[in-house]
Amino acid sequence: MTSTPPADLKYTAEHEWLRAGDPATVGITHVAADALGDVVYLELPAEGASVVAGAVVGEIESTKSVSELYSPVTGTVVAVNQAAVDDPAIVNADPYGDGWLFTVQVEATGALLDADAYAALA
Amino acid sequence: MTDATTDPRPTPLRAAHEALGATLVPFAGWLMPLRYTSDLAEHTAVRTAAGLFDLSHMGEIGVRGPGAAGFLDLALVGNLSALRVTGARYTMICAADGGVIDDLIVYRLAEDDYMVVANAANHDVVLAELAARATGLEVTITDDSPATALVAVQGPRALEIVEALPGLVVDPELGVTPATLKYYAFLPVTVDGTPGLLARTGYTGEDGFEFFVPGPVSSALWAALLATGEPFGLVPAGLAARDSLRLEAGMPLYGHELDRTTTPYDAGLGRVVKLDKIGADGAPIPFVGREPLAARAQQPGTRTLVGLEGLGRRAARDGYAVLADGAPVGAVTSGMPSPTLGHPIAMAYVPPELSEPGTQLAVDVRGRAEPVRVVALPFYRRAR
């Protein structure tokens, strides 16, 4: 399991990460995945949905607890990771890779942290 | 009471947990393993093979003396004078108003010697209550918890693991072996020459054993059980798995299903209240809480504990409102997605008229009503 946040990503204080791109990719950090324990259910925004930076767009549920998923950016959802919905264990196993959650066409970015600032917070 | 400003106490097995890479968290004043690798893998191992638990946070309280049996009949709701030596019983200590102070397992070690096992969070209050209730009786209450470690092996392979454990000696004179030991009974044993107790008790809904041993020998016992159990599929299991296992098994957890505002009857556990236990004088024993509990036994009560099966994916959690026709009628006490069953389960208090299995209700899950159905407890029952 990764123990440091990758330097090429941006982060929210609520433990989401954003990988810049066209579209950009969103996931949750290893800190969130470890705190939740095994993820058993993901509720993600629908393709084509509008999301707003800082607003709740989904839920991540483990046996032990549940946490809300906040969008790091404002924009339109392009794709959701159906493989992760079908087998949420991917999120724990590879939170920055195969465990990505959704991609988004970015219109505006919220206040995001770089890896060092996030690591200091986490 | 645990002072929030003091560091949580480690169990004698802290180094073993750290060596296994456990996530250690404060729990009821103790530093306890939450998980070692994966909540789900640990849960599944207990259902299919075996899990190894450190339960040294539990509170062992000694009750000894010629008046011990009579004292427990007065102090607790159960009939502990009728408990046979080598037997264990699930019971409760209630307040004068009938509210539950704690749920307990009582082991009768000898005619005049009992061990009361309390929840870690309630250890201090149970110890103080027992001491207060013992005034003037021929009984000595001792806090044996600091000297006692508790290690549990739970799961369908538990017996094979205990039988294969090197260093475990059972006196053949007893005529009982781990294999013939009954559920809710125990055996005096030695582990590498040190006396301890081997009990067939647990909190997982599986067959299993619990070892009560002196703290200093627990590390060697833990290591031996891990090594012996590994070929059987045993893994160390943390508090997260313990909670999901007990909920599937429909077992109450103090602070969730039970508290000072709850009577045993509310929780569906009225059977532990022995209103008809008779003293040496032939009269009903006036145990603490008897009058309000006797009155409650005659009435339906205002709420009752039920099992709820979620029909969607989103799980009800502790404190969420139970809804009937959109209006709040009760509250969830525990809930989660069940690892074994694959759908959400919960326990909740609802009015008796809504407690029949099959009743369709809903739970307010963070602002959205999720449909649920009342089901009989437990959610999970092992094949025997």
Short mmCIF file of C-alpha atoms in Angstrom, two decimals:
data_model
loop_
_atom_site.label_atom_id
_atom_site.label_comp_id
_atom_site.label_asym_id
_atom_site.label_seq_id
_atom_site.Cartn_x
_atom_site.Cartn_y
_atom_site.Cartn_z
CA MET A 1 0.00 0.00 0.00
CA THR A 2 1.26 3.47 -0.88
CA SER A 3 2.25 5.40 2.19
CA THR A 4 2.92 8.82 0.67
CA PRO A 5 0.67 10.85 -1.62
CA PRO A 6 2.01 10.96 -5.21
CA ALA A 7 3.70 14.28 -6.01
CA ASP A 8 1.95 14.73 -9.38
CA LEU A 9 -1.57 14.91 -7.91
CA LYS A 10 -3.60 17.64 -6.20
CA TYR A 11 -5.63 16.93 -3.04
CA THR A 12 -8.61 18.08 -1.02
CA ALA A 13 -8.64 18.26 2.77
CA GLU A 14 -11.42 15.62 2.56
CA HIS A 15 -8.93 13.09 1.11
CA GLU A 16 -9.83 13.16 -2.58
CA TRP A 17 -7.12 13.39 -5.23
CA LEU A 18 -7.25 15.01 -8.69
CA ARG A 19 -5.05 14.03 -11.62
CA ALA A 20 -4.97 16.88 -14.16
CA GLY A 21 -5.87 15.92 -17.71
CA ASP A 22 -8.56 16.17 -20.33
CA PRO A 23 -10.65 14.89 -18.69
CA ALA A 24 -9.23 15.01 -15.15
CA THR A 25 -9.41 11.95 -12.89
CA VAL A 26 -10.70 11.82 -9.29
CA GLY A 27 -10.13 9.24 -6.56
CA ILE A 28 -9.65 8.93 -2.80
CA THR A 29 -6.28 8.85 -1.08
CA HIS A 30 -4.66 5.93 0.70
CA VAL A 31 -5.34 7.81 3.94
CA ALA A 32 -9.08 7.68 3.29
CA ALA A 33 -8.97 4.09 2.08
CA ASP A 34 -7.00 2.95 5.13
CA ALA A 35 -9.28 4.80 7.53
CA LEU A 36 -12.41 3.26 6.02
CA GLY A 37 -11.14 -0.30 5.88
CA ASP A 38 -12.38 -2.56 3.08
CA VAL A 39 -14.65 -0.57 0.79
CA VAL A 40 -17.77 -2.61 0.01
CA TYR A 41 -20.03 -0.08 -1.73
CA LEU A 42 -19.47 2.96 -3.89
CA GLU A 43 -22.11 5.45 -4.90
CA LEU A 44 -20.71 7.62 -7.68
CA PRO A 45 -22.18 10.44 -9.78
CA ALA A 46 -23.76 9.46 -13.11
CA GLU A 47 -22.00 10.05 -16.39
CA GLY A 48 -23.01 13.47 -17.69
CA ALA A 49 -23.83 14.77 -14.20
CA SER A 50 -22.74 18.24 -13.18
CA VAL A 51 -20.52 18.34 -10.12
CA VAL A 52 -19.53 21.33 -8.02
CA ALA A 53 -16.19 21.76 -6.26
CA GLY A 54 -16.59 21.07 -2.55
CA ALA A 55 -20.06 19.51 -2.92
CA VAL A 56 -20.96 15.92 -2.05
CA VAL A 57 -21.14 13.75 -5.17
CA GLY A 58 -21.17 10.24 -3.74
CA GLU A 59 -20.56 7.89 -0.85
CA ILE A 60 -17.91 5.35 0.04
CA GLU A 61 -19.04 2.65 2.42
CA SER A 62 -17.03 0.06 4.31
CA THR A 63 -18.20 -2.50 6.84
CA LYS A 64 -17.12 -0.22 9.63
CA SER A 65 -18.10 3.23 8.39
CA VAL A 66 -19.22 5.44 5.55
CA SER A 67 -17.81 8.67 4.21
CA GLU A 68 -19.04 11.18 1.70
CA LEU A 69 -17.20 11.83 -1.54
CA TYR A 70 -16.55 15.50 -2.36
CA SER A 71 -15.78 16.72 -5.85
CA PRO A 72 -12.46 18.58 -6.03
CA VAL A 73 -13.60 20.44 -9.15
CA THR A 74 -16.63 21.90 -10.90
CA GLY A 75 -17.50 20.34 -14.23
CA THR A 76 -19.25 17.48 -16.00
CA VAL A 77 -18.67 13.78 -15.25
CA VAL A 78 -17.29 12.00 -18.31
CA ALA A 79 -16.90 8.43 -17.01
CA VAL A 80 -17.22 6.45 -13.79
CA ASN A 81 -15.03 3.49 -12.91
CA GLN A 82 -17.49 0.61 -13.29
CA ALA A 83 -14.78 -1.90 -12.37
CA ALA A 84 -14.44 -0.21 -8.97
CA VAL A 85 -18.22 -0.11 -8.51
CA ASP A 86 -18.37 -3.84 -9.26
CA ASP A 87 -15.36 -4.68 -7.06
CA PRO A 88 -14.71 -1.85 -4.56
CA ALA A 89 -11.71 -3.75 -3.15
CA ILE A 90 -9.77 -2.16 -6.03
CA VAL A 91 -10.03 1.17 -4.20
CA ASN A 92 -8.13 -0.22 -1.19
CA ALA A 93 -5.65 -2.15 -3.30
CA ASP A 94 -4.71 0.66 -5.70
CA PRO A 95 -6.29 3.99 -4.65
CA TYR A 96 -4.17 6.11 -7.04
CA GLY A 97 -4.35 3.73 -9.99
CA ASP A 98 -7.00 1.14 -10.87
CA GLY A 99 -9.08 2.39 -7.93
CA TRP A 100 -9.86 5.77 -9.55
CA LEU A 101 -13.53 6.81 -9.17
CA PHE A 102 -14.59 9.14 -11.98
CA THR A 103 -13.29 11.46 -14.68
CA VAL A 104 -14.54 14.98 -15.16
CA GLN A 105 -14.41 17.74 -17.78
CA VAL A 106 -13.17 20.57 -15.57
CA GLU A 107 -14.76 24.03 -15.71
CA ALA A 108 -13.30 25.34 -12.44
CA THR A 109 -11.03 24.01 -9.75
CA GLY A 110 -11.64 24.32 -6.03
CA ALA A 111 -8.95 25.15 -3.47
CA LEU A 112 -6.60 22.19 -3.75
CA LEU A 113 -3.47 21.13 -1.89
CA ASP A 114 -0.20 19.90 -3.32
CA ALA A 115 1.23 16.61 -2.09
CA ASP A 116 3.41 18.16 0.61
CA ALA A 117 0.57 20.24 2.02
CA TYR A 118 -1.74 17.22 1.96
CA ALA A 119 0.85 14.99 3.61
CA ALA A 120 1.28 17.58 6.36
CA LEU A 121 -2.49 17.61 6.88
CA ALA A 122 -2.99 13.84 6.72
CA MET B 1 -13.40 5.88 34.90
CA THR B 2 -10.89 6.31 32.12
CA ASP B 3 -9.34 9.74 32.11
CA ALA B 4 -9.46 11.12 28.58
CA THR B 5 -6.13 12.83 29.17
CA THR B 6 -4.26 9.59 29.92
CA ASP B 7 -2.84 7.41 27.19
CA PRO B 8 -4.81 4.25 26.42
CA ARG B 9 -3.45 1.18 28.19
CA PRO B 10 -1.68 -1.41 26.06
CA THR B 11 -2.54 -5.07 26.55
CA PRO B 12 0.31 -7.54 27.24
CA LEU B 13 0.15 -8.38 23.52
CA ARG B 14 0.89 -4.91 22.17
CA ALA B 15 4.31 -5.89 20.79
CA ALA B 16 2.79 -8.90 19.03
CA HIS B 17 0.15 -6.68 17.39
CA GLU B 18 2.76 -4.18 16.28
CA ALA B 19 4.91 -6.95 14.82
CA LEU B 20 1.88 -8.09 12.80
CA GLY B 21 1.35 -4.57 11.45
CA ALA B 22 -1.94 -4.02 13.25
CA THR B 23 -3.77 -0.71 13.18
CA LEU B 24 -4.01 0.09 16.90
CA VAL B 25 -6.77 2.39 18.12
CA PRO B 26 -7.98 3.64 21.50
CA PHE B 27 -11.02 1.65 22.64
CA ALA B 28 -12.61 1.91 26.09
CA GLY B 29 -9.36 3.20 27.57
CA TRP B 30 -7.24 0.52 25.92
CA LEU B 31 -5.00 0.48 22.88
CA MET B 32 -6.51 -2.31 20.79
CA PRO B 33 -5.99 -3.82 17.34
CA LEU B 34 -8.71 -2.56 14.98
CA ARG B 35 -7.48 -4.72 12.11
CA TYR B 36 -4.31 -6.44 10.98
CA THR B 37 -4.79 -6.50 7.22
CA SER B 38 -8.41 -6.43 6.10
CA ASP B 39 -11.69 -6.29 8.04
CA LEU B 40 -13.37 -8.49 5.45
CA ALA B 41 -10.60 -11.08 5.28
CA GLU B 42 -10.54 -11.36 9.08
CA HIS B 43 -14.34 -11.64 9.23
CA THR B 44 -14.40 -14.30 6.54
CA ALA B 45 -11.57 -16.26 8.16
CA VAL B 46 -13.64 -16.56 11.37
CA ARG B 47 -16.70 -17.75 9.40
CA THR B 48 -14.75 -20.28 7.32
CA ALA B 49 -11.63 -21.23 9.33
CA ALA B 50 -10.57 -19.38 12.48
CA GLY B 51 -9.57 -16.02 13.90
CA LEU B 52 -7.34 -15.13 16.86
CA PHE B 53 -8.46 -12.25 19.07
CA ASP B 54 -6.80 -10.33 21.89
CA LEU B 55 -9.61 -9.53 24.32
CA SER B 56 -7.41 -8.59 27.25
CA HIS B 57 -9.32 -5.33 27.61
CA MET B 58 -12.30 -7.22 29.03
CA GLY B 59 -12.71 -6.81 32.80
CA GLU B 60 -12.28 -9.88 35.01
CA ILE B 61 -13.66 -9.39 38.51
CA GLY B 62 -13.28 -12.01 41.23
CA VAL B 63 -16.19 -12.75 43.59
CA ARG B 64 -15.09 -15.10 46.36
CA GLY B 65 -16.20 -16.21 49.78
CA PRO B 66 -18.89 -18.26 51.52
CA GLY B 67 -21.48 -15.67 50.53
CA ALA B 68 -20.45 -15.44 46.86
CA ALA B 69 -23.39 -17.34 45.35
CA GLY B 70 -25.99 -15.56 47.47
CA PHE B 71 -24.36 -12.23 46.77
CA LEU B 72 -24.49 -12.69 42.99
CA ASP B 73 -28.16 -13.72 43.21
CA LEU B 74 -28.80 -10.35 44.88
CA ALA B 75 -26.48 -8.25 42.74
CA LEU B 76 -27.28 -9.66 39.27
CA VAL B 77 -30.53 -10.52 37.50
CA GLY B 78 -29.57 -14.17 36.94
CA ASN B 79 -29.71 -17.25 39.14
CA LEU B 80 -25.99 -17.69 39.70
CA SER B 81 -26.31 -19.96 42.76
CA ALA B 82 -27.82 -22.51 40.37
CA LEU B 83 -24.84 -22.33 38.02
CA ARG B 84 -22.77 -25.50 38.21
CA VAL B 85 -19.04 -25.36 38.91
CA THR B 86 -17.26 -25.34 35.48
CA GLY B 87 -20.27 -23.58 33.95
CA ALA B 88 -20.59 -20.10 32.44
CA ARG B 89 -23.71 -17.96 32.10
CA TYR B 90 -24.69 -14.83 30.19
CA THR B 91 -26.33 -12.38 32.61
CA MET B 92 -26.69 -8.69 33.45
CA ILE B 93 -26.23 -6.22 36.26
CA CYS B 94 -29.09 -3.75 36.43
CA ALA B 95 -29.65 -0.49 38.27
CA ALA B 96 -32.42 -0.07 40.85
CA ASP B 97 -34.69 1.25 38.08
CA GLY B 98 -34.13 -1.88 35.96
CA GLY B 99 -31.81 -0.21 33.42
CA VAL B 100 -28.85 -2.28 32.25
CA ILE B 101 -25.49 -1.32 33.80
CA ASP B 102 -23.66 -4.02 31.85
CA ASP B 103 -24.06 -7.42 30.29
CA LEU B 104 -21.74 -10.02 31.77
CA ILE B 105 -20.52 -13.56 31.52
CA VAL B 106 -20.14 -15.24 34.91
CA TYR B 107 -17.94 -18.32 35.33
CA ARG B 108 -18.24 -20.48 38.45
CA LEU B 109 -14.69 -21.55 39.26
CA ALA B 110 -15.54 -23.31 42.53
CA GLU B 111 -18.41 -23.48 45.00
CA ASP B 112 -17.43 -20.13 46.53
CA ASP B 113 -15.42 -18.65 43.67
CA TYR B 114 -16.81 -16.86 40.62
CA MET B 115 -15.26 -14.79 37.83
CA VAL B 116 -17.42 -11.98 36.45
CA VAL B 117 -16.37 -10.75 33.00
CA ALA B 118 -17.52 -7.21 32.23
CA ASN B 119 -17.17 -5.03 29.16
CA ALA B 120 -13.98 -2.95 29.18
CA ALA B 121 -15.93 0.30 29.03
CA ASN B 122 -17.96 -0.72 32.09
CA HIS B 123 -15.24 -2.40 34.12
CA ASP B 124 -14.87 0.41 36.65
CA VAL B 125 -18.59 0.96 37.18
CA VAL B 126 -19.30 -2.79 37.51
CA LEU B 127 -16.44 -3.18 39.99
CA ALA B 128 -17.76 -0.26 42.05
CA GLU B 129 -21.36 -1.52 41.91
CA LEU B 130 -20.38 -5.02 42.98
CA ALA B 131 -18.28 -3.66 45.83
CA ALA B 132 -21.16 -1.44 46.99
CA ARG B 133 -23.67 -4.28 46.78
CA ALA B 134 -21.33 -6.60 48.75
CA THR B 135 -21.42 -4.48 51.90
CA GLY B 136 -22.10 -6.66 54.93
CA LEU B 137 -21.92 -9.94 53.02
CA GLU B 138 -19.31 -12.70 53.33
CA VAL B 139 -17.76 -12.01 49.97
CA THR B 140 -14.61 -10.39 48.64
CA ILE B 141 -14.60 -8.49 45.35
CA THR B 142 -11.23 -8.28 43.60
CA ASP B 143 -10.16 -6.63 40.38
CA ASP B 144 -8.34 -9.44 38.59
CA SER B 145 -8.35 -7.66 35.25
CA PRO B 146 -4.85 -6.12 35.38
CA ALA B 147 -3.29 -9.56 35.89
CA THR B 148 -5.44 -11.39 33.32
CA ALA B 149 -5.06 -11.71 29.57
CA LEU B 150 -7.86 -13.08 27.39
CA VAL B 151 -7.12 -14.65 24.03
CA ALA B 152 -9.90 -16.12 21.88
CA VAL B 153 -9.81 -18.62 19.02
CA GLN B 154 -13.09 -18.48 17.11
CA GLY B 155 -14.29 -20.29 14.02
CA PRO B 156 -15.17 -23.74 12.68
CA ARG B 157 -11.52 -24.88 12.89
CA ALA B 158 -11.07 -23.61 16.48
CA LEU B 159 -11.34 -27.03 18.10
CA GLU B 160 -8.73 -28.58 15.82
CA ILE B 161 -6.36 -25.72 16.59
CA VAL B 162 -6.84 -25.99 20.35
CA GLU B 163 -6.34 -29.77 20.17
CA ALA B 164 -3.10 -29.29 18.23
CA LEU B 165 -1.74 -26.60 20.57
CA PRO B 166 1.59 -27.66 22.08
CA GLY B 167 1.93 -27.03 25.79
CA LEU B 168 -1.79 -27.25 26.52
CA VAL B 169 -2.41 -29.82 29.25
CA VAL B 170 -5.82 -30.91 30.51
CA ASP B 171 -5.96 -33.04 33.64
CA PRO B 172 -7.38 -36.42 32.47
CA GLU B 173 -8.99 -36.81 35.92
CA LEU B 174 -11.50 -34.13 34.89
CA GLY B 175 -13.02 -36.44 32.31
CA VAL B 176 -13.53 -33.52 29.93
CA THR B 177 -11.46 -32.54 26.91
CA PRO B 178 -11.67 -29.51 24.63
CA ALA B 179 -13.66 -31.71 22.22
CA THR B 180 -16.25 -32.71 24.83
CA LEU B 181 -16.37 -29.31 26.52
CA LYS B 182 -19.90 -27.94 26.23
CA TYR B 183 -20.80 -24.46 24.97
CA TYR B 184 -20.80 -22.06 27.95
CA ALA B 185 -18.55 -24.33 30.04
CA PHE B 186 -14.87 -24.16 30.86
CA LEU B 187 -11.91 -26.30 31.88
CA PRO B 188 -8.97 -25.56 34.14
CA VAL B 189 -5.87 -26.14 32.00
CA THR B 190 -2.16 -25.43 32.06
CA VAL B 191 -0.41 -23.66 29.20
CA ASP B 192 3.33 -24.37 29.29
CA GLY B 193 2.87 -25.23 32.95
CA THR B 194 0.98 -22.05 33.87
CA PRO B 195 -2.59 -22.48 35.11
CA GLY B 196 -5.36 -20.88 33.10
CA LEU B 197 -8.95 -21.38 32.02
CA LEU B 198 -10.17 -22.66 28.66
CA ALA B 199 -13.79 -21.66 28.07
CA ARG B 200 -16.08 -22.54 25.18
CA THR B 201 -17.52 -19.06 24.91
CA GLY B 202 -17.37 -16.32 22.32
CA TYR B 203 -18.96 -13.37 20.58
CA THR B 204 -18.85 -14.30 16.93
CA GLY B 205 -21.66 -16.77 16.26
CA GLU B 206 -19.10 -19.51 15.63
CA ASP B 207 -17.74 -22.34 17.74
CA GLY B 208 -14.74 -21.14 19.66
CA PHE B 209 -12.64 -21.03 22.78
CA GLU B 210 -11.38 -18.33 25.11
CA PHE B 211 -8.16 -18.62 27.14
CA PHE B 212 -7.95 -16.71 30.41
CA VAL B 213 -4.25 -16.69 31.35
CA PRO B 214 -1.86 -14.57 33.42
CA GLY B 215 -0.69 -11.57 31.39
CA PRO B 216 2.99 -12.56 31.25
CA VAL B 217 2.32 -15.89 29.51
CA SER B 218 -0.09 -14.47 26.94
CA SER B 219 2.63 -13.60 24.40
CA ALA B 220 3.85 -17.19 24.23
CA LEU B 221 0.25 -18.46 24.00
CA TRP B 222 -0.55 -15.95 21.23
CA ALA B 223 2.52 -16.98 19.24
CA ALA B 224 1.78 -20.68 19.71
CA LEU B 225 -1.84 -20.26 18.59
CA LEU B 226 -0.79 -18.26 15.52
CA ALA B 227 1.76 -20.91 14.53
CA THR B 228 -0.52 -23.86 15.31
CA GLY B 229 -3.51 -22.28 13.62
CA GLU B 230 -1.85 -21.10 10.45
CA PRO B 231 -2.19 -24.44 8.59
CA PHE B 232 -5.90 -24.40 9.53
CA GLY B 233 -6.38 -20.93 8.03
CA LEU B 234 -6.31 -18.98 11.31
CA VAL B 235 -5.51 -15.27 11.07
CA PRO B 236 -5.31 -12.60 13.77
CA ALA B 237 -8.57 -10.62 13.83
CA GLY B 238 -9.26 -7.15 15.20
CA LEU B 239 -12.12 -5.24 16.78
CA ALA B 240 -13.62 -4.34 13.39
CA ALA B 241 -14.17 -8.01 12.56
CA ARG B 242 -15.37 -8.69 16.12
CA ASP B 243 -18.07 -6.05 15.68
CA SER B 244 -19.25 -7.26 12.27
CA LEU B 245 -19.27 -10.90 13.46
CA ARG B 246 -21.30 -10.16 16.58
CA LEU B 247 -23.81 -8.07 14.67
CA GLU B 248 -24.43 -10.84 12.13
CA ALA B 249 -24.89 -13.17 15.10
CA GLY B 250 -27.51 -10.77 16.55
CA MET B 251 -25.53 -10.25 19.76
CA PRO B 252 -25.99 -6.96 21.63
CA LEU B 253 -23.12 -4.56 22.26
CA TYR B 254 -23.27 -2.39 25.36
CA GLY B 255 -23.55 1.28 24.41
CA HIS B 256 -25.50 0.32 21.28
CA GLU B 257 -28.31 -2.16 22.00
CA LEU B 258 -27.93 -1.92 25.79
CA ASP B 259 -27.57 1.06 28.11
CA ARG B 260 -28.87 2.51 31.36
CA THR B 261 -32.18 3.54 29.73
CA THR B 262 -32.80 0.01 28.41
CA THR B 263 -34.21 -2.98 30.29
CA PRO B 264 -33.31 -6.57 29.36
CA TYR B 265 -36.93 -6.98 28.17
CA ASP B 266 -36.60 -4.10 25.69
CA ALA B 267 -33.58 -5.86 24.19
CA GLY B 268 -35.44 -9.17 23.84
CA LEU B 269 -33.31 -10.63 26.64
CA GLY B 270 -35.94 -10.93 29.35
CA ARG B 271 -35.02 -14.61 29.65
CA VAL B 272 -31.89 -13.62 31.60
CA VAL B 273 -34.02 -12.00 34.33
CA LYS B 274 -34.88 -14.67 36.90
CA LEU B 275 -37.83 -13.10 38.71
CA ASP B 276 -38.65 -16.46 40.29
CA LYS B 277 -35.28 -17.20 41.88
CA ILE B 278 -35.92 -18.21 45.48
CA GLY B 279 -33.70 -17.56 48.49
CA ALA B 280 -32.94 -19.86 51.44
CA ASP B 281 -35.97 -18.39 53.23
CA GLY B 282 -38.26 -19.59 50.43
CA ALA B 283 -39.11 -16.05 49.33
CA PRO B 284 -38.28 -14.46 45.94
CA ILE B 285 -34.80 -12.93 46.04
CA PRO B 286 -35.07 -9.10 46.07
CA PHE B 287 -32.25 -8.58 43.56
CA VAL B 288 -31.37 -5.06 42.47
CA GLY B 289 -33.95 -3.91 39.91
CA ARG B 290 -36.43 -6.70 40.67
CA GLU B 291 -39.53 -4.56 41.26
CA PRO B 292 -39.37 -2.45 38.08
CA LEU B 293 -38.31 -5.47 36.06
CA ALA B 294 -41.20 -7.56 37.41
CA ALA B 295 -43.56 -4.74 36.43
CA ARG B 296 -41.98 -4.45 32.98
CA ALA B 297 -42.33 -8.20 32.45
CA GLN B 298 -46.11 -7.79 32.70
CA GLN B 299 -46.31 -5.01 30.11
CA PRO B 300 -45.56 -4.86 26.40
CA GLY B 301 -43.16 -1.93 26.83
CA THR B 302 -42.82 1.00 24.48
CA ARG B 303 -40.06 -0.34 22.24
CA THR B 304 -38.46 -3.59 21.28
CA LEU B 305 -35.21 -4.59 19.61
CA VAL B 306 -35.55 -5.96 16.09
CA GLY B 307 -33.36 -7.02 13.21
CA LEU B 308 -33.64 -5.04 9.98
CA GLU B 309 -32.61 -6.31 6.57
CA GLY B 310 -31.79 -3.58 4.04
CA LEU B 311 -33.43 -3.98 0.65
CA GLY B 312 -31.06 -1.47 -1.02
CA ARG B 313 -27.31 -1.07 -0.85
CA ARG B 314 -26.88 1.83 1.59
CA ALA B 315 -26.51 0.63 5.18
CA ALA B 316 -28.28 2.01 8.23
CA ARG B 317 -25.88 3.10 10.97
CA ASP B 318 -26.07 3.69 14.73
CA GLY B 319 -28.39 6.59 15.54
CA TYR B 320 -30.25 6.78 12.23
CA ALA B 321 -34.03 7.19 12.47
CA VAL B 322 -36.36 4.31 11.61
CA LEU B 323 -39.35 5.52 9.59
CA ALA B 324 -42.89 4.20 9.13
CA ASP B 325 -44.94 6.01 6.49
CA GLY B 326 -42.24 8.68 6.46
CA ALA B 327 -42.46 9.46 10.18
CA PRO B 328 -39.74 8.60 12.71
CA VAL B 329 -40.77 5.67 14.94
CA GLY B 330 -37.47 4.36 16.26
CA ALA B 331 -33.71 4.37 16.09
CA VAL B 332 -30.96 2.16 14.71
CA THR B 333 -28.46 0.90 17.31
CA SER B 334 -25.96 -0.90 15.03
CA GLY B 335 -25.79 -1.37 11.29
CA MET B 336 -23.47 -2.24 8.43
CA PRO B 337 -23.24 -4.02 5.10
CA SER B 338 -23.11 -7.69 6.17
CA PRO B 339 -19.94 -9.34 4.85
CA THR B 340 -21.45 -12.82 5.03
CA LEU B 341 -24.94 -12.05 3.72
CA GLY B 342 -24.04 -9.41 1.15
CA HIS B 343 -26.76 -6.94 2.08
CA PRO B 344 -27.16 -4.30 4.81
CA ILE B 345 -28.25 -5.42 8.26
CA ALA B 346 -29.08 -3.45 11.39
CA MET B 347 -30.54 -3.72 14.84
CA ALA B 348 -33.02 -1.05 15.92
CA TYR B 349 -35.58 -0.19 18.57
CA VAL B 350 -39.12 0.15 17.22
CA PRO B 351 -42.61 0.15 18.78
CA PRO B 352 -43.82 -3.41 19.53
CA GLU B 353 -46.63 -3.12 16.96
CA LEU B 354 -43.98 -2.67 14.23
CA SER B 355 -41.72 -5.49 15.41
CA GLU B 356 -43.24 -8.47 13.57
CA PRO B 357 -40.90 -10.12 11.04
CA GLY B 358 -41.92 -9.06 7.55
CA THR B 359 -42.95 -5.54 8.59
CA GLN B 360 -41.84 -3.06 5.93
CA LEU B 361 -40.13 0.04 7.32
CA ALA B 362 -37.48 2.51 6.16
CA VAL B 363 -34.37 4.06 7.63
CA ASP B 364 -33.33 7.66 7.07
CA VAL B 365 -29.84 7.10 5.65
CA ARG B 366 -28.32 10.58 5.49
CA GLY B 367 -31.46 12.20 4.15
CA ARG B 368 -32.77 9.40 1.91
CA ALA B 369 -35.29 6.82 3.05
CA GLU B 370 -33.91 3.32 2.41
CA PRO B 371 -36.41 0.45 2.55
CA VAL B 372 -35.85 -2.23 5.20
CA ARG B 373 -37.75 -5.28 6.42
CA VAL B 374 -38.01 -6.58 9.98
CA VAL B 375 -36.39 -10.02 10.24
CA ALA B 376 -35.91 -12.47 13.09
CA LEU B 377 -32.57 -12.39 14.89
CA PRO B 378 -29.90 -13.62 14.45
CA PHE B 379 -29.13 -12.64 10.87
CA TYR B 380 -26.59 -15.42 10.65
CA ARG B 381 -26.67 -18.85 12.30
CA ARG B 382 -23.85 -21.31 11.77
CA ALA B 383 -24.52 -24.78 10.42
CA ARG B 384 -24.14 -27.31 13.23
#
